[in-house]
Amino acid sequence: MSRGSRITGYGTALPERVITNHDLAETLDTSDTWITERTGIKERRIGGSTRSLAIDAGQRALQMSGLPAESLDAIILATTTPDRVIPATASSVQTSLGARCGAFDLNAACSGFVYGLNVAHGLILAGAENVLLIGSETLSRFVDWEDRATAVLFGDGAGAVVISATPAEDNALLSWALDCNGELEKSLYCDFGRFIYMEGREVFRQAVRIMVATCERALASAGLGTTDVNLVVPHQANARIIQSACERLGISEDQTVQVLSWTGNTSSASIPLGLADAAAGGRLRAGDIVLLVGFGAGMTAASALMRWEL
Ligand code: COA
């Protein structure tokens, strides 16, 4: 490997409108206690478009990196909720940011951001200098607000990172693993014009299994163990999923980032939202080893081990 990549900036965007569990309990047969105990979620943000949230998060990430939009070689927009069928929402984001570069959507459901991180790294190894990776979602448009089994889980939001080329010795992406088991696609899907369908218990069970497996692969590939990891940024779907996976991996829950209590499940946006929260909150120091792990419909999973260098 003659070059490497590292994160040089991050940014987030969340809609202003907050919907609490108590708000939901006014129209659904549910309660704050049930939602909190079963999921860890207390409230979620709703509103905006996938495009508008992506632009805001992307602008903030560029600002932190100190790079102009013209310096981007590619924009990857991880989303499972594009604003239109065509063109890719990334096209619209590209022109609004003032960039002239390749731009495409990537749909790997809630694993999209970590898939995108690995694609961005690959582009950089192939010669790109700077890639903007955004996870942006408006799942509220695909949720049946009368279905208590799904309505309580999801939220809208976006998170972005700028990934820049480095000399090989400074490479921060240490290892990765991608996974997908299409046999499980029937447990979580959304057809055109319909709402999200989910078999909650089955998704829960498989999520823990696939999450642990993808983390073990990334760790083995880097020759590291869980004791080498300073912080885990897992996909924010359910606090109990994170807890179960941590138990199996032998990682303390204190070492995980959890923003889902106030964001809900924001799919591709959840990991960059968690990463930004940890960084802004002083939980990440230069040199720390961070394990990112996503899982979601497909059933997809992805993990990446990186050294934090901001
Ligand atoms: N409020 C109150 N009761 C609810 C409810 C709600 N919002 N949603 C479901 N229930 C009820 C069910 O109807 C069921 O009632 P019953 O026993 O009378 O039939 C009971 O609660 C238990 O349902 P169950 O589905 O077994 O609950 P659970 O403990 O598995 O929790 C989920 C449900 C959805 C929170 C959980 O399965 C989950 O998080 N699954 C993974 C979902 C996920 O992460 N999806 C995205 C992946 S990226």
mmCIF file of C-alpha atoms and ligand atoms in Angstrom:
data_model
loop_
_atom_site.group_PDB
_atom_site.id
_atom_site.type_symbol
_atom_site.label_atom_id
_atom_site.label_comp_id
_atom_site.label_asym_id
_atom_site.label_seq_id
_atom_site.Cartn_x
_atom_site.Cartn_y
_atom_site.Cartn_z
ATOM 1 C CA MET A 1 0.000 0.000 0.000
ATOM 2 C CA SER A 2 1.667 3.224 -1.150
ATOM 3 C CA ARG A 3 -0.879 5.588 0.418
ATOM 4 C CA GLY A 4 -3.585 5.605 3.024
ATOM 5 C CA SER A 5 -6.600 7.576 4.211
ATOM 6 C CA ARG A 6 -7.771 9.382 7.306
ATOM 7 C CA ILE A 7 -10.724 11.472 8.456
ATOM 8 C CA THR A 8 -9.990 15.206 8.296
ATOM 9 C CA GLY A 9 -13.379 16.641 9.253
ATOM 10 C CA TYR A 10 -16.857 15.711 10.367
ATOM 11 C CA GLY A 11 -20.279 17.358 10.537
ATOM 12 C CA THR A 12 -23.860 16.519 11.427
ATOM 13 C CA ALA A 13 -27.391 17.765 10.807
ATOM 14 C CA LEU A 14 -30.578 16.967 12.675
ATOM 15 C CA PRO A 15 -34.092 18.296 12.046
ATOM 16 C CA GLU A 16 -35.435 20.711 14.652
ATOM 17 C CA ARG A 17 -38.698 18.914 15.313
ATOM 18 C CA VAL A 18 -38.459 16.541 18.272
ATOM 19 C CA ILE A 19 -40.960 13.735 18.820
ATOM 20 C CA THR A 20 -40.771 12.200 22.286
ATOM 21 C CA ASN A 21 -42.054 8.806 23.389
ATOM 22 C CA HIS A 22 -44.770 10.667 25.289
ATOM 23 C CA ASP A 23 -45.847 12.346 22.027
ATOM 24 C CA LEU A 24 -46.139 8.926 20.359
ATOM 25 C CA ALA A 25 -48.101 7.517 23.298
ATOM 26 C CA GLU A 26 -50.805 10.106 22.599
ATOM 27 C CA THR A 27 -51.706 8.442 19.287
ATOM 28 C CA LEU A 28 -50.359 4.885 19.645
ATOM 29 C CA ASP A 29 -50.995 2.069 22.113
ATOM 30 C CA THR A 30 -47.504 2.392 23.603
ATOM 31 C CA SER A 31 -45.716 4.084 26.492
ATOM 32 C CA ASP A 32 -42.457 5.842 27.284
ATOM 33 C CA THR A 33 -41.631 2.990 29.659
ATOM 34 C CA TRP A 34 -42.103 0.277 27.012
ATOM 35 C CA ILE A 35 -40.080 2.105 24.359
ATOM 36 C CA THR A 36 -37.287 3.058 26.758
ATOM 37 C CA GLU A 37 -36.964 -0.420 28.258
ATOM 38 C CA ARG A 38 -37.143 -2.325 24.943
ATOM 39 C CA THR A 39 -35.053 0.040 22.805
ATOM 40 C CA GLY A 40 -33.261 2.754 24.815
ATOM 41 C CA ILE A 41 -34.917 5.413 22.639
ATOM 42 C CA LYS A 42 -36.489 8.451 24.353
ATOM 43 C CA GLU A 43 -37.009 10.788 21.398
ATOM 44 C CA ARG A 44 -36.207 11.224 17.708
ATOM 45 C CA ARG A 45 -35.856 14.140 15.244
ATOM 46 C CA ILE A 46 -38.196 14.353 12.274
ATOM 47 C CA GLY A 47 -38.119 16.532 9.155
ATOM 48 C CA GLY A 48 -36.111 17.885 6.243
ATOM 49 C CA SER A 49 -35.184 15.964 3.128
ATOM 50 C CA THR A 50 -32.339 13.512 2.637
ATOM 51 C CA ARG A 51 -30.774 16.147 0.366
ATOM 52 C CA SER A 52 -31.095 19.102 2.764
ATOM 53 C CA LEU A 53 -29.754 17.186 5.766
ATOM 54 C CA ALA A 54 -26.881 15.820 3.655
ATOM 55 C CA ILE A 55 -25.937 19.305 2.433
ATOM 56 C CA ASP A 56 -25.853 20.714 5.972
ATOM 57 C CA ALA A 57 -23.781 17.839 7.352
ATOM 58 C CA GLY A 58 -21.487 17.870 4.292
ATOM 59 C CA GLN A 59 -20.863 21.605 4.548
ATOM 60 C CA ARG A 60 -19.940 21.304 8.212
ATOM 61 C CA ALA A 61 -17.543 18.420 7.538
ATOM 62 C CA LEU A 62 -15.854 20.378 4.733
ATOM 63 C CA GLN A 63 -15.580 23.426 6.965
ATOM 64 C CA MET A 64 -13.821 21.428 9.676
ATOM 65 C CA SER A 65 -11.431 19.852 7.172
ATOM 66 C CA GLY A 66 -10.562 23.302 5.820
ATOM 67 C CA LEU A 67 -10.989 21.993 2.274
ATOM 68 C CA PRO A 68 -13.000 23.739 -0.461
ATOM 69 C CA ALA A 69 -15.709 21.712 -2.192
ATOM 70 C CA GLU A 70 -13.693 21.964 -5.434
ATOM 71 C CA SER A 71 -11.006 19.761 -3.893
ATOM 72 C CA LEU A 72 -13.360 16.777 -3.665
ATOM 73 C CA ASP A 73 -12.838 13.883 -6.069
ATOM 74 C CA ALA A 74 -16.006 12.066 -5.038
ATOM 75 C CA ILE A 75 -19.136 12.381 -2.926
ATOM 76 C CA ILE A 76 -20.610 9.161 -1.592
ATOM 77 C CA LEU A 77 -24.092 9.535 -0.152
ATOM 78 C CA ALA A 78 -25.030 6.511 1.919
ATOM 79 C CA THR A 79 -28.801 6.454 2.096
ATOM 80 C CA THR A 80 -31.654 4.009 2.072
ATOM 81 C CA THR A 81 -34.176 6.862 1.736
ATOM 82 C CA PRO A 82 -33.229 8.819 -1.418
ATOM 83 C CA ASP A 83 -35.474 11.760 -2.270
ATOM 84 C CA ARG A 84 -36.199 10.404 -5.763
ATOM 85 C CA VAL A 85 -35.678 7.220 -7.750
ATOM 86 C CA ILE A 86 -33.463 9.116 -10.209
ATOM 87 C CA PRO A 87 -31.186 10.943 -10.170
ATOM 88 C CA ALA A 88 -29.142 9.916 -7.171
ATOM 89 C CA THR A 89 -29.646 12.371 -4.305
ATOM 90 C CA ALA A 90 -25.850 12.778 -4.336
ATOM 91 C CA SER A 91 -26.131 14.737 -7.643
ATOM 92 C CA SER A 92 -28.227 17.387 -6.004
ATOM 93 C CA VAL A 93 -25.943 17.492 -2.959
ATOM 94 C CA GLN A 94 -22.889 17.858 -5.208
ATOM 95 C CA THR A 95 -24.166 20.926 -7.024
ATOM 96 C CA SER A 96 -25.454 22.575 -3.842
ATOM 97 C CA LEU A 97 -22.061 22.156 -2.188
ATOM 98 C CA GLY A 98 -20.340 23.669 -5.224
ATOM 99 C CA ALA A 99 -18.338 20.544 -6.017
ATOM 100 C CA ARG A 100 -17.487 19.155 -9.469
ATOM 101 C CA CYS A 101 -16.675 15.531 -8.893
ATOM 102 C CA GLY A 102 -18.087 12.046 -9.022
ATOM 103 C CA ALA A 103 -21.213 11.683 -6.896
ATOM 104 C CA PHE A 104 -23.332 8.624 -6.224
ATOM 105 C CA ASP A 105 -25.746 7.104 -3.724
ATOM 106 C CA LEU A 106 -24.848 3.918 -1.909
ATOM 107 C CA ASN A 107 -27.612 1.790 -0.450
ATOM 108 C CA ALA A 108 -26.531 -0.845 2.025
ATOM 109 C CA ALA A 109 -29.299 0.065 4.491
ATOM 110 C CA CYS A 110 -28.008 0.799 7.993
ATOM 111 C CA SER A 111 -24.546 -0.511 7.078
ATOM 112 C CA GLY A 112 -24.270 2.161 4.370
ATOM 113 C CA PHE A 113 -21.884 4.507 6.145
ATOM 114 C CA VAL A 114 -19.306 1.810 6.910
ATOM 115 C CA TYR A 115 -19.662 0.369 3.397
ATOM 116 C CA GLY A 116 -19.036 3.932 2.169
ATOM 117 C CA LEU A 117 -15.980 4.332 4.375
ATOM 118 C CA ASN A 118 -14.439 1.291 2.772
ATOM 119 C CA VAL A 119 -15.359 2.446 -0.746
ATOM 120 C CA ALA A 120 -13.862 5.886 -0.012
ATOM 121 C CA HIS A 121 -10.664 4.256 1.235
ATOM 122 C CA GLY A 122 -10.525 2.191 -1.962
ATOM 123 C CA LEU A 123 -10.954 5.320 -4.116
ATOM 124 C CA ILE A 124 -8.120 6.984 -2.236
ATOM 125 C CA LEU A 125 -5.849 3.978 -2.703
ATOM 126 C CA ALA A 126 -6.695 4.261 -6.417
ATOM 127 C CA GLY A 127 -5.595 7.914 -6.531
ATOM 128 C CA ALA A 128 -8.385 10.153 -5.180
ATOM 129 C CA GLU A 129 -7.223 12.918 -2.804
ATOM 130 C CA ASN A 130 -10.433 13.840 -0.941
ATOM 131 C CA VAL A 131 -13.779 12.082 -0.634
ATOM 132 C CA LEU A 132 -16.872 13.383 1.146
ATOM 133 C CA LEU A 133 -18.849 10.548 2.701
ATOM 134 C CA ILE A 134 -22.322 11.388 3.988
ATOM 135 C CA GLY A 135 -24.944 9.227 5.668
ATOM 136 C CA SER A 136 -28.336 10.941 5.366
ATOM 137 C CA GLU A 137 -31.797 9.557 5.995
ATOM 138 C CA THR A 138 -35.438 10.580 6.239
ATOM 139 C CA LEU A 139 -36.922 7.309 7.427
ATOM 140 C CA SER A 140 -39.939 9.143 8.830
ATOM 141 C CA ARG A 141 -41.295 9.230 5.236
ATOM 142 C CA PHE A 142 -41.364 5.417 5.101
ATOM 143 C CA VAL A 143 -42.722 4.669 8.552
ATOM 144 C CA ASP A 144 -46.382 3.874 9.180
ATOM 145 C CA TRP A 145 -47.089 6.252 12.060
ATOM 146 C CA GLU A 146 -50.016 4.015 13.060
ATOM 147 C CA ASP A 147 -47.805 0.928 13.496
ATOM 148 C CA ARG A 148 -46.392 0.936 17.027
ATOM 149 C CA ALA A 149 -43.950 -1.866 16.178
ATOM 150 C CA THR A 150 -41.944 0.359 13.809
ATOM 151 C CA ALA A 151 -42.999 3.982 14.395
ATOM 152 C CA VAL A 152 -41.223 4.165 17.731
ATOM 153 C CA LEU A 153 -37.857 3.136 16.307
ATOM 154 C CA PHE A 154 -36.814 5.503 13.544
ATOM 155 C CA GLY A 155 -35.683 9.114 13.120
ATOM 156 C CA ASP A 156 -34.194 11.479 10.533
ATOM 157 C CA GLY A 157 -30.690 12.941 10.409
ATOM 158 C CA ALA A 158 -27.327 13.089 8.680
ATOM 159 C CA GLY A 159 -23.640 12.815 9.463
ATOM 160 C CA ALA A 160 -20.644 13.325 7.195
ATOM 161 C CA VAL A 161 -16.883 12.916 7.147
ATOM 162 C CA VAL A 162 -14.169 14.122 4.799
ATOM 163 C CA ILE A 163 -11.653 11.391 4.057
ATOM 164 C CA SER A 164 -8.291 12.521 2.706
ATOM 165 C CA ALA A 165 -5.226 10.814 1.298
ATOM 166 C CA THR A 166 -2.206 10.342 3.574
ATOM 167 C CA PRO A 167 1.236 8.833 3.149
ATOM 168 C CA ALA A 168 1.052 5.062 3.764
ATOM 169 C CA GLU A 169 2.649 5.322 7.221
ATOM 170 C CA ASP A 170 -0.174 7.615 8.421
ATOM 171 C CA ASN A 171 -2.987 5.399 7.126
ATOM 172 C CA ALA A 172 -5.823 5.381 9.667
ATOM 173 C CA LEU A 173 -8.118 2.719 8.189
ATOM 174 C CA LEU A 174 -6.549 -0.391 9.668
ATOM 175 C CA SER A 175 -8.951 -3.103 8.513
ATOM 176 C CA TRP A 176 -12.482 -3.741 7.351
ATOM 177 C CA ALA A 177 -15.115 -6.414 6.791
ATOM 178 C CA LEU A 178 -18.240 -6.346 4.642
ATOM 179 C CA ASP A 179 -21.063 -8.860 4.841
ATOM 180 C CA CYS A 180 -24.510 -9.508 3.412
ATOM 181 C CA ASN A 181 -26.908 -12.423 3.786
ATOM 182 C CA GLY A 182 -29.669 -11.933 1.208
ATOM 183 C CA GLU A 183 -31.551 -14.937 2.577
ATOM 184 C CA LEU A 184 -32.645 -12.690 5.445
ATOM 185 C CA GLU A 185 -34.035 -9.878 3.293
ATOM 186 C CA LYS A 186 -37.653 -10.850 4.032
ATOM 187 C CA SER A 187 -37.295 -9.892 7.694
ATOM 188 C CA LEU A 188 -36.903 -6.166 6.968
ATOM 189 C CA TYR A 189 -37.897 -4.425 3.758
ATOM 190 C CA CYS A 190 -39.835 -1.548 2.223
ATOM 191 C CA ASP A 191 -41.512 -1.897 -1.183
ATOM 192 C CA PHE A 192 -42.204 1.100 -3.454
ATOM 193 C CA GLY A 193 -45.146 3.084 -2.140
ATOM 194 C CA ARG A 194 -45.320 1.053 1.064
ATOM 195 C CA PHE A 195 -44.116 1.384 4.644
ATOM 196 C CA ILE A 196 -41.265 -0.406 6.369
ATOM 197 C CA TYR A 197 -42.077 -4.032 7.234
ATOM 198 C CA MET A 198 -40.059 -5.646 10.004
ATOM 199 C CA GLU A 199 -39.996 -8.884 11.982
ATOM 200 C CA GLY A 200 -38.563 -7.305 15.111
ATOM 201 C CA ARG A 201 -37.483 -10.374 17.050
ATOM 202 C CA GLU A 202 -35.838 -12.061 14.066
ATOM 203 C CA VAL A 203 -34.007 -8.863 13.097
ATOM 204 C CA PHE A 204 -32.824 -8.481 16.690
ATOM 205 C CA ARG A 205 -31.459 -12.042 16.808
ATOM 206 C CA GLN A 206 -29.717 -11.857 13.440
ATOM 207 C CA ALA A 207 -28.402 -8.344 14.087
ATOM 208 C CA VAL A 208 -26.491 -9.452 17.173
ATOM 209 C CA ARG A 209 -25.065 -12.458 15.343
ATOM 210 C CA ILE A 210 -23.946 -10.610 12.188
ATOM 211 C CA MET A 211 -22.636 -7.637 14.182
ATOM 212 C CA VAL A 212 -20.385 -9.847 16.302
ATOM 213 C CA ALA A 213 -19.170 -11.793 13.250
ATOM 214 C CA THR A 214 -18.220 -8.689 11.248
ATOM 215 C CA CYS A 215 -16.380 -7.163 14.233
ATOM 216 C CA GLU A 216 -14.424 -10.382 14.748
ATOM 217 C CA ARG A 217 -13.404 -10.395 11.081
ATOM 218 C CA ALA A 218 -12.162 -6.791 11.139
ATOM 219 C CA LEU A 219 -10.253 -7.394 14.390
ATOM 220 C CA ALA A 220 -8.646 -10.585 13.055
ATOM 221 C CA SER A 221 -7.694 -8.849 9.830
ATOM 222 C CA ALA A 222 -5.884 -6.091 11.775
ATOM 223 C CA GLY A 223 -4.328 -8.604 14.167
ATOM 224 C CA LEU A 224 -5.973 -6.815 17.102
ATOM 225 C CA GLY A 225 -8.177 -7.930 19.974
ATOM 226 C CA THR A 226 -11.067 -6.202 21.707
ATOM 227 C CA THR A 227 -8.694 -5.034 24.460
ATOM 228 C CA ASP A 228 -6.901 -2.899 21.862
ATOM 229 C CA VAL A 229 -10.115 -1.012 21.052
ATOM 230 C CA ASN A 230 -10.689 2.310 22.833
ATOM 231 C CA LEU A 231 -14.151 3.062 21.504
ATOM 232 C CA VAL A 232 -16.898 1.239 19.596
ATOM 233 C CA VAL A 233 -19.324 3.227 17.454
ATOM 234 C CA PRO A 234 -22.116 0.773 16.671
ATOM 235 C CA HIS A 235 -25.175 1.322 14.515
ATOM 236 C CA GLN A 236 -27.830 2.872 16.742
ATOM 237 C CA ALA A 237 -30.857 0.597 16.391
ATOM 238 C CA ASN A 238 -31.524 -0.697 19.878
ATOM 239 C CA ALA A 239 -29.540 -0.369 23.127
ATOM 240 C CA ARG A 240 -30.241 -4.040 23.878
ATOM 241 C CA ILE A 241 -28.703 -5.129 20.556
ATOM 242 C CA ILE A 242 -25.571 -3.132 21.419
ATOM 243 C CA GLN A 243 -25.534 -4.635 24.907
ATOM 244 C CA SER A 244 -25.874 -8.234 23.650
ATOM 245 C CA ALA A 245 -23.192 -7.785 20.978
ATOM 246 C CA CYS A 246 -20.813 -6.191 23.492
ATOM 247 C CA GLU A 247 -21.308 -9.066 25.922
ATOM 248 C CA ARG A 248 -20.415 -11.573 23.222
ATOM 249 C CA LEU A 249 -17.406 -9.588 22.058
ATOM 250 C CA GLY A 250 -16.156 -9.029 25.609
ATOM 251 C CA ILE A 251 -16.363 -5.235 25.278
ATOM 252 C CA SER A 252 -17.624 -3.063 28.111
ATOM 253 C CA GLU A 253 -20.724 -1.069 27.234
ATOM 254 C CA ASP A 254 -18.952 1.998 28.664
ATOM 255 C CA GLN A 255 -16.686 1.823 25.648
ATOM 256 C CA THR A 256 -19.578 2.296 23.233
ATOM 257 C CA VAL A 257 -21.094 5.464 21.885
ATOM 258 C CA GLN A 258 -24.871 5.672 22.211
ATOM 259 C CA VAL A 259 -26.842 8.559 20.743
ATOM 260 C CA LEU A 260 -30.006 6.617 19.995
ATOM 261 C CA SER A 261 -31.793 7.864 23.108
ATOM 262 C CA TRP A 262 -32.253 11.230 21.386
ATOM 263 C CA THR A 263 -31.891 10.334 17.661
ATOM 264 C CA GLY A 264 -33.704 7.000 17.318
ATOM 265 C CA ASN A 265 -32.500 4.724 14.520
ATOM 266 C CA THR A 266 -31.271 6.991 11.715
ATOM 267 C CA SER A 267 -29.905 4.145 9.553
ATOM 268 C CA SER A 268 -26.829 5.287 7.546
ATOM 269 C CA ALA A 269 -26.630 8.481 9.580
ATOM 270 C CA SER A 270 -26.361 6.779 12.957
ATOM 271 C CA ILE A 271 -22.650 5.919 12.941
ATOM 272 C CA PRO A 272 -21.383 9.348 11.800
ATOM 273 C CA LEU A 273 -23.762 10.931 14.333
ATOM 274 C CA GLY A 274 -22.250 8.720 17.032
ATOM 275 C CA LEU A 275 -18.695 9.368 15.872
ATOM 276 C CA ALA A 276 -19.231 13.137 15.836
ATOM 277 C CA ASP A 277 -20.838 13.037 19.263
ATOM 278 C CA ALA A 278 -17.859 11.142 20.694
ATOM 279 C CA ALA A 279 -15.317 13.443 19.048
ATOM 280 C CA ALA A 280 -17.094 16.666 20.021
ATOM 281 C CA GLY A 281 -17.641 15.324 23.543
ATOM 282 C CA GLY A 282 -13.905 14.703 24.067
ATOM 283 C CA ARG A 283 -14.209 10.905 24.073
ATOM 284 C CA LEU A 284 -11.655 10.484 21.268
ATOM 285 C CA ARG A 285 -7.948 11.256 21.487
ATOM 286 C CA ALA A 286 -5.455 11.164 18.633
ATOM 287 C CA GLY A 287 -4.191 7.620 18.288
ATOM 288 C CA ASP A 288 -7.270 5.942 19.751
ATOM 289 C CA ILE A 289 -8.430 2.743 18.045
ATOM 290 C CA VAL A 290 -12.085 2.982 17.021
ATOM 291 C CA LEU A 291 -14.288 0.126 15.867
ATOM 292 C CA LEU A 292 -17.217 1.145 13.663
ATOM 293 C CA VAL A 293 -19.900 -1.469 13.063
ATOM 294 C CA GLY A 294 -23.117 -1.278 11.087
ATOM 295 C CA PHE A 295 -25.863 -3.814 10.388
ATOM 296 C CA GLY A 296 -29.219 -3.574 8.718
ATOM 297 C CA ALA A 297 -31.692 -4.681 6.083
ATOM 298 C CA GLY A 298 -30.315 -7.043 3.486
ATOM 299 C CA MET A 299 -29.176 -8.339 5.870
ATOM 300 C CA THR A 300 -25.982 -6.347 5.584
ATOM 301 C CA ALA A 301 -23.177 -5.726 8.031
ATOM 302 C CA ALA A 302 -19.916 -3.838 7.859
ATOM 303 C CA SER A 303 -17.104 -2.982 10.216
ATOM 304 C CA ALA A 304 -13.979 -0.871 10.094
ATOM 305 C CA LEU A 305 -11.131 -0.435 12.526
ATOM 306 C CA MET A 306 -9.509 2.955 12.404
ATOM 307 C CA ARG A 307 -7.040 5.070 14.282
ATOM 308 C CA TRP A 308 -8.508 8.439 15.260
ATOM 309 C CA GLU A 309 -6.198 11.159 13.973
ATOM 310 C CA LEU A 310 -8.057 14.451 14.331
HETATM 311 N N1 COA B 1 -45.393 -0.395 22.546
HETATM 312 C C1 COA B 1 -45.967 -1.319 23.338
HETATM 313 N N2 COA B 1 -46.018 -2.617 23.025
HETATM 314 C C2 COA B 1 -45.449 -2.995 21.860
HETATM 315 C C3 COA B 1 -44.845 -2.085 20.978
HETATM 316 C C4 COA B 1 -44.826 -0.735 21.375
HETATM 317 N N3 COA B 1 -44.250 0.231 20.609
HETATM 318 N N4 COA B 1 -44.367 -2.751 19.911
HETATM 319 C C5 COA B 1 -44.681 -4.036 20.108
HETATM 320 N N5 COA B 1 -45.323 -4.200 21.267
HETATM 321 C C6 COA B 1 -45.853 -5.417 21.875
HETATM 322 C C7 COA B 1 -46.052 -6.534 20.888
HETATM 323 O O1 COA B 1 -47.301 -6.401 20.246
HETATM 324 C C8 COA B 1 -45.980 -7.738 21.791
HETATM 325 O O2 COA B 1 -47.219 -7.891 22.440
HETATM 326 P P1 COA B 1 -47.818 -9.369 22.723
HETATM 327 O O3 COA B 1 -46.808 -10.019 23.628
HETATM 328 O O4 COA B 1 -49.117 -9.064 23.348
HETATM 329 O O5 COA B 1 -47.903 -10.016 21.382
HETATM 330 C C9 COA B 1 -44.964 -7.338 22.860
HETATM 331 O O6 COA B 1 -44.880 -5.911 22.800
HETATM 332 C C10 COA B 1 -43.588 -7.926 22.622
HETATM 333 O O7 COA B 1 -43.272 -7.764 21.259
HETATM 334 P P2 COA B 1 -41.889 -8.195 20.693
HETATM 335 O O8 COA B 1 -41.822 -7.865 19.237
HETATM 336 O O9 COA B 1 -41.568 -9.595 21.077
HETATM 337 O O10 COA B 1 -40.940 -7.209 21.531
HETATM 338 P P3 COA B 1 -39.379 -7.126 21.551
HETATM 339 O O11 COA B 1 -38.878 -7.206 22.933
HETATM 340 O O12 COA B 1 -38.735 -8.038 20.534
HETATM 341 O O13 COA B 1 -39.125 -5.625 21.084
HETATM 342 C C11 COA B 1 -38.443 -4.473 19.115
HETATM 343 C C12 COA B 1 -39.555 -5.217 19.816
HETATM 344 C C13 COA B 1 -38.898 -4.051 17.720
HETATM 345 C C14 COA B 1 -38.084 -3.246 19.938
HETATM 346 C C15 COA B 1 -37.192 -5.394 19.021
HETATM 347 O O14 COA B 1 -37.574 -6.657 18.531
HETATM 348 C C16 COA B 1 -36.122 -4.830 18.131
HETATM 349 O O15 COA B 1 -35.542 -3.799 18.425
HETATM 350 N N6 COA B 1 -35.802 -5.539 17.027
HETATM 351 C C17 COA B 1 -34.788 -5.070 16.113
HETATM 352 C C18 COA B 1 -35.326 -3.933 15.311
HETATM 353 C C19 COA B 1 -34.248 -3.196 14.589
HETATM 354 O O16 COA B 1 -33.225 -2.932 15.147
HETATM 355 N N7 COA B 1 -34.497 -2.845 13.335
HETATM 356 C C20 COA B 1 -33.593 -2.101 12.547
HETATM 357 C C21 COA B 1 -32.399 -2.895 12.212
HETATM 358 S S1 COA B 1 -31.231 -1.867 11.400
#
